[in-house]
Amino acid sequence: GIRDVAVTGVQTCALPISLLAEARKDERIFLITADLGFSIVERFAEEFPRRFFNVGIQEQNAVSMAAGMAMSGKIVYFYTIIPFATMRCYEQIRVDGAYLDTSIRLVGVGAGFTYGPAGATHHGIEDLALMRSLPNMTVLAPGDLRETRAAVRASVGIKGPVYIRLGRGGEPEIHAEELSSWRIGKAIEMSRGRDLQLLATSNMLESALQIRGVLEQMGWNAGVTSCPSLKPFDQPYVHSLIADGKPIFTIEEHVIQGGLGSAVAELIAESGRGLTFQRFGIPDCFTHVVGSQAVIRKSLGLDVETLAQKVNACLRKNRGE
């Protein structure tokens, strides 16, 4: 089926490696998948066969099963493609996970248009908004492999449900060192800009760094901040940026509503301070473009060059040019 084709093309290796390391230390950790992830989950299944379950294409049952296991003291990770990890089983996540505050960990792979050739049914573009709206839910969207490893480590010990949004395998390790001291709820400032600050989350972190380079050629000094924790969100850090008064731009491969841009906009609006701010994300539409992630990004103006031009235009307008 189309799902099998999609899975073959995407390898997200940070999850099983990180989870294996944690599972060796904690026998409460279990892994559930819904008939996918092959070549991804085998190492876990082989090492811990009694702690691995493939339930077939039954995502609703998988979440309820994970919740039941969590209520008996287990820490259960459920791994599948984002639309099937968040939307197909949303009622079960809301009632069995968030409402009962059970320690289930939903791991969605394929952020944004990772599964571009599979069409809109496989695009992961609304998940952050859905998960952020649920009481008790922790929402993590790591931007590289080191952030993913840190997110998995941090997710083991906290109470309540957690959603972890992953991209695909093969992303670069953007951070030079392991993020051993990172905590849930904290942003990661990679540099502070003299002229503006770019805030990125999930699979747009690499793009933000590239945009910074293009803007430098245009004469702007931009800082970059990674936001791997969308809920809880690092409000004190954003308030420090607001106090600086420099322009803030958010970048995400997610619909413009309900994600990183919305989280920052809420804080700016409530602060009573006026400053230049713009959100960059997926417009309020479904795309009918079929192609690679890069092709779809470009069709929606989310490629590096277009975003850099938009930031430049906003800054020049703000300067009265």
Coordinates of C-alpha atoms in Angstrom, one line a residue:
G1 CA 0.0 0.0 0.0
I2 CA 0.9 3.7 -0.2
R3 CA 1.9 3.7 3.5
D4 CA 4.5 1.0 2.9
V5 CA 6.0 3.0 0.0
A6 CA 6.2 6.1 2.2
V7 CA 7.9 4.3 5.1
T8 CA 10.5 2.8 2.9
G9 CA 11.7 6.2 1.9
V10 CA 12.0 7.7 5.4
Q11 CA 14.3 6.5 8.1
T12 CA 14.2 8.2 11.5
C13 CA 17.1 6.5 13.4
A14 CA 17.3 8.8 16.4
L15 CA 14.2 7.4 18.1
P16 CA 15.1 3.7 18.3
I17 CA 18.7 4.4 19.2
S18 CA 17.7 6.8 21.9
L19 CA 14.9 4.6 23.1
L20 CA 17.2 1.5 23.2
A21 CA 19.6 3.4 25.5
E22 CA 16.7 4.4 27.9
A23 CA 15.1 0.9 27.7
R24 CA 18.3 -0.7 28.8
K25 CA 18.1 1.4 32.0
D26 CA 14.4 1.2 32.6
E27 CA 12.4 -1.9 32.2
R28 CA 9.1 0.1 32.2
I29 CA 9.7 1.3 28.7
F30 CA 7.6 -0.3 25.9
L31 CA 7.3 0.5 22.2
I32 CA 4.1 0.1 20.1
T33 CA 3.9 0.5 16.3
A34 CA 0.9 0.3 13.9
D35 CA 2.3 -1.9 11.1
L36 CA 5.1 0.4 10.1
G37 CA 8.6 1.5 10.9
F38 CA 10.3 -1.6 9.6
S39 CA 14.1 -1.2 9.4
I40 CA 13.4 1.4 12.2
V41 CA 12.1 -0.7 15.1
E42 CA 13.8 -4.1 14.6
R43 CA 16.7 -3.4 17.0
F44 CA 14.3 -2.6 19.8
A45 CA 12.0 -5.6 18.9
E46 CA 15.0 -7.9 18.8
E47 CA 16.5 -6.8 22.1
F48 CA 13.2 -6.4 24.0
P49 CA 10.7 -8.7 22.3
R50 CA 8.4 -8.8 25.3
R51 CA 8.3 -5.0 25.4
F52 CA 7.4 -4.4 21.7
F53 CA 4.0 -4.7 20.1
N54 CA 2.9 -4.3 16.4
V55 CA -0.8 -3.9 16.7
G56 CA -1.5 -3.6 13.0
I57 CA -3.3 -0.7 11.4
Q58 CA -5.3 0.0 14.6
E59 CA -4.1 3.4 15.9
Q60 CA -7.1 4.0 18.1
N61 CA -6.6 0.7 19.8
A62 CA -2.9 1.4 20.1
V63 CA -3.4 4.6 22.1
S64 CA -6.0 3.0 24.4
M65 CA -3.6 0.0 24.9
A66 CA -0.7 2.3 25.6
A67 CA -2.9 4.2 28.2
G68 CA -3.9 1.0 29.9
M69 CA -0.3 -0.1 30.1
A70 CA 0.7 3.4 31.4
M71 CA -1.9 3.1 34.1
S72 CA -0.2 -0.1 35.3
G73 CA 3.1 1.7 35.6
K74 CA 4.6 1.3 32.2
I75 CA 6.1 4.1 30.0
V76 CA 4.8 3.4 26.5
Y77 CA 6.0 5.0 23.2
F78 CA 3.6 4.7 20.3
Y79 CA 5.4 5.4 16.9
T80 CA 3.7 6.0 13.6
I81 CA 3.3 8.6 10.8
I82 CA 2.1 12.0 12.1
P83 CA -1.5 12.0 10.8
F84 CA -2.1 8.5 12.1
A85 CA -0.4 9.3 15.5
T86 CA -2.4 12.4 16.1
M87 CA -5.6 12.7 14.0
R88 CA -6.9 9.2 13.4
C89 CA -6.9 8.5 17.1
Y90 CA -7.5 12.0 18.5
E91 CA -10.5 11.0 20.7
Q92 CA -8.4 8.3 22.3
I93 CA -5.5 10.7 22.9
R94 CA -7.9 13.3 24.4
V95 CA -9.7 10.9 26.7
D96 CA -7.3 8.0 27.4
G97 CA -4.2 10.2 27.4
A98 CA -4.8 13.8 28.2
Y99 CA -8.0 13.6 30.3
L100 CA -6.7 10.7 32.4
D101 CA -3.2 12.2 32.4
T102 CA -1.5 8.9 31.5
S103 CA 2.2 8.7 30.7
I104 CA 1.9 7.7 27.1
R105 CA 4.4 9.0 24.5
L106 CA 3.1 9.7 21.0
V107 CA 5.9 9.8 18.5
G108 CA 4.9 11.2 15.1
V109 CA 7.3 10.8 12.2
G110 CA 7.1 12.9 8.9
A111 CA 6.9 16.5 10.0
G112 CA 5.4 18.8 7.4
F113 CA 5.9 17.6 3.9
T114 CA 8.3 14.8 4.6
Y115 CA 6.0 12.4 3.0
G116 CA 5.3 14.7 0.1
P117 CA 4.9 12.1 -2.7
A118 CA 2.2 10.3 -0.7
G119 CA -0.2 13.3 -0.8
A120 CA -2.1 15.3 1.7
T121 CA -3.3 12.3 3.7
H122 CA 0.3 11.8 4.8
H123 CA 1.3 15.4 5.4
G124 CA 1.9 16.3 9.0
I125 CA 0.9 20.0 9.1
E126 CA -1.7 20.4 11.8
D127 CA -0.3 18.3 14.6
L128 CA 1.2 20.9 16.8
A129 CA -2.0 22.9 17.0
L130 CA -4.0 19.8 17.9
M131 CA -1.6 18.6 20.6
R132 CA -1.0 22.1 22.0
S133 CA -4.7 22.5 22.6
L134 CA -4.9 19.5 24.9
P135 CA -4.6 20.0 28.7
N136 CA -1.8 18.0 30.3
M137 CA -0.1 17.4 27.0
T138 CA 3.6 18.1 26.6
V139 CA 4.6 18.9 23.0
L140 CA 8.2 18.5 21.8
A141 CA 9.4 19.3 18.2
P142 CA 13.2 18.7 18.1
G143 CA 15.1 20.3 15.3
D144 CA 18.0 17.9 14.8
L145 CA 19.3 14.5 16.0
R146 CA 20.8 15.8 19.1
E147 CA 17.6 17.6 20.1
T148 CA 15.7 14.3 19.4
R149 CA 18.0 12.4 21.7
A150 CA 17.6 15.0 24.4
A151 CA 13.8 15.0 23.9
V152 CA 13.5 11.3 24.3
R153 CA 15.7 11.3 27.4
A154 CA 13.7 14.1 28.9
S155 CA 10.4 12.4 28.1
V156 CA 11.0 9.3 30.0
G157 CA 10.8 10.7 33.5
I158 CA 8.0 13.2 33.3
K159 CA 4.4 12.6 34.3
G160 CA 1.5 12.7 31.8
P161 CA 1.2 12.4 28.0
V162 CA 3.9 13.6 25.6
Y163 CA 3.9 14.2 21.9
I164 CA 7.2 14.1 20.1
R165 CA 7.3 15.4 16.5
L166 CA 10.0 14.0 14.3
G167 CA 11.2 14.8 10.7
R168 CA 13.1 12.1 8.9
G169 CA 16.4 10.3 9.0
G170 CA 19.5 11.9 7.6
E171 CA 19.1 15.3 9.1
P172 CA 22.5 16.9 10.1
E173 CA 23.5 17.1 13.8
I174 CA 23.2 20.9 13.9
H175 CA 24.3 21.3 17.5
A176 CA 28.1 20.8 18.0
E177 CA 27.6 18.9 21.3
E178 CA 25.0 16.7 23.0
L179 CA 22.4 18.7 24.8
S180 CA 22.9 16.9 28.1
S181 CA 21.6 19.9 30.2
W182 CA 18.6 20.7 28.1
R183 CA 15.2 20.7 29.9
I184 CA 11.7 20.5 28.6
G185 CA 10.2 24.0 28.5
K186 CA 13.5 25.7 27.4
A187 CA 14.4 27.3 24.1
I188 CA 18.0 27.0 22.7
E189 CA 19.5 30.2 21.7
M190 CA 22.2 29.5 19.1
S191 CA 23.1 33.1 18.5
R192 CA 21.6 36.5 19.5
G193 CA 21.1 38.8 16.5
R194 CA 22.0 42.5 16.4
D195 CA 19.1 43.3 14.0
L196 CA 16.6 40.5 14.4
Q197 CA 15.9 37.1 15.9
L198 CA 14.7 34.0 13.9
L199 CA 12.8 31.4 16.0
A200 CA 12.5 28.0 14.4
T201 CA 11.0 24.7 15.4
S202 CA 11.2 21.1 14.3
N203 CA 12.5 20.5 10.8
M204 CA 12.9 24.2 9.9
L205 CA 15.9 24.7 12.2
E206 CA 18.4 24.0 9.4
S207 CA 16.5 26.4 7.1
A208 CA 16.7 29.1 9.8
L209 CA 20.4 28.8 9.9
Q210 CA 20.6 29.0 6.1
I211 CA 18.3 32.0 6.1
R212 CA 20.6 33.7 8.6
G213 CA 23.5 33.3 6.1
V214 CA 21.5 34.8 3.2
L215 CA 20.4 37.7 5.4
E216 CA 24.0 38.3 6.4
Q217 CA 24.8 38.8 2.7
M218 CA 22.0 41.4 2.6
G219 CA 23.5 43.3 5.4
W220 CA 21.5 42.0 8.4
N221 CA 22.8 40.4 11.5
A222 CA 20.3 37.7 12.5
G223 CA 20.2 35.5 15.5
V224 CA 18.7 32.0 15.6
T225 CA 16.8 30.2 18.4
S226 CA 15.6 26.7 18.3
C227 CA 12.3 26.0 20.0
P228 CA 12.1 22.2 20.6
S229 CA 9.5 22.6 23.4
L230 CA 6.2 24.0 22.2
K231 CA 4.3 23.1 25.4
P232 CA 5.5 24.1 28.0
F233 CA 6.8 27.0 26.1
D234 CA 9.8 29.2 27.1
Q235 CA 7.8 32.3 27.9
P236 CA 10.6 34.0 29.9
Y237 CA 12.9 33.7 27.0
V238 CA 10.4 35.2 24.5
H239 CA 9.7 38.0 27.0
S240 CA 13.4 38.8 27.0
L241 CA 13.3 39.1 23.2
I242 CA 10.2 41.3 23.5
A243 CA 12.0 43.5 26.0
D244 CA 14.9 43.9 23.5
G245 CA 12.4 45.3 21.0
K246 CA 14.1 43.8 17.9
P247 CA 12.1 42.2 15.1
I248 CA 11.1 38.6 15.7
F249 CA 10.3 36.1 13.0
T250 CA 9.0 32.6 13.5
I251 CA 9.6 29.7 11.0
E252 CA 7.8 26.4 10.9
E253 CA 6.6 23.7 8.5
H254 CA 3.2 23.7 10.1
V255 CA 0.0 25.6 9.3
I256 CA 0.2 29.2 10.4
Q257 CA -2.4 28.7 13.1
G258 CA -1.7 27.0 16.4
G259 CA 2.0 26.3 16.2
L260 CA 5.2 28.2 17.1
G261 CA 4.1 31.5 15.5
S262 CA 0.8 31.5 17.4
A263 CA 2.6 30.8 20.7
V264 CA 4.9 33.8 20.2
A265 CA 2.1 36.0 18.9
E266 CA 0.1 35.3 22.0
L267 CA 2.9 36.5 24.2
I268 CA 3.6 39.6 22.2
A269 CA -0.1 40.5 22.2
E270 CA -0.4 40.1 25.9
S271 CA 2.8 42.0 26.6
G272 CA 1.4 45.3 25.5
R273 CA 4.7 46.1 23.7
G274 CA 4.9 47.0 20.0
L275 CA 7.5 45.4 17.8
T276 CA 7.9 44.0 14.3
F277 CA 6.8 40.4 14.2
Q278 CA 6.0 38.1 11.4
R279 CA 5.0 34.4 11.2
F280 CA 6.2 32.1 8.4
G281 CA 4.5 28.8 8.0
I282 CA 2.1 26.9 5.7
P283 CA -0.9 29.0 4.5
D284 CA -4.4 28.2 5.5
C285 CA -4.8 25.6 2.8
F286 CA -4.1 22.1 1.7
T287 CA -1.6 21.7 -1.1
H288 CA -2.3 19.6 -4.2
V289 CA 1.3 19.7 -5.3
V290 CA 2.8 16.2 -5.4
G291 CA 6.5 16.0 -5.1
S292 CA 9.5 16.1 -2.8
Q293 CA 9.5 18.1 0.5
A294 CA 11.7 20.7 -1.2
V295 CA 9.3 21.0 -4.2
I296 CA 6.3 21.5 -1.9
R297 CA 8.1 24.0 0.3
K298 CA 9.1 26.1 -2.7
S299 CA 5.5 26.0 -4.0
L300 CA 4.3 27.5 -0.8
G301 CA 7.1 30.0 -0.3
L302 CA 8.9 28.1 2.5
D303 CA 12.2 27.7 0.7
V304 CA 15.3 29.5 2.1
E305 CA 15.6 32.1 -0.6
T306 CA 12.0 33.2 -0.5
L307 CA 11.8 33.4 3.3
A308 CA 15.0 35.4 3.4
Q309 CA 13.6 37.8 0.8
K310 CA 10.4 38.1 2.9
V311 CA 12.3 38.9 6.0
N312 CA 14.5 41.4 4.2
A313 CA 11.4 43.1 2.7
C314 CA 9.8 43.4 6.1
L315 CA 12.9 44.8 7.7
R316 CA 13.4 47.4 4.9
K317 CA 9.7 48.4 5.2
N318 CA 10.2 48.8 8.9
R319 CA 13.1 51.0 8.3
G320 CA 11.1 53.2 6.0
E321 CA 12.8 52.2 2.7

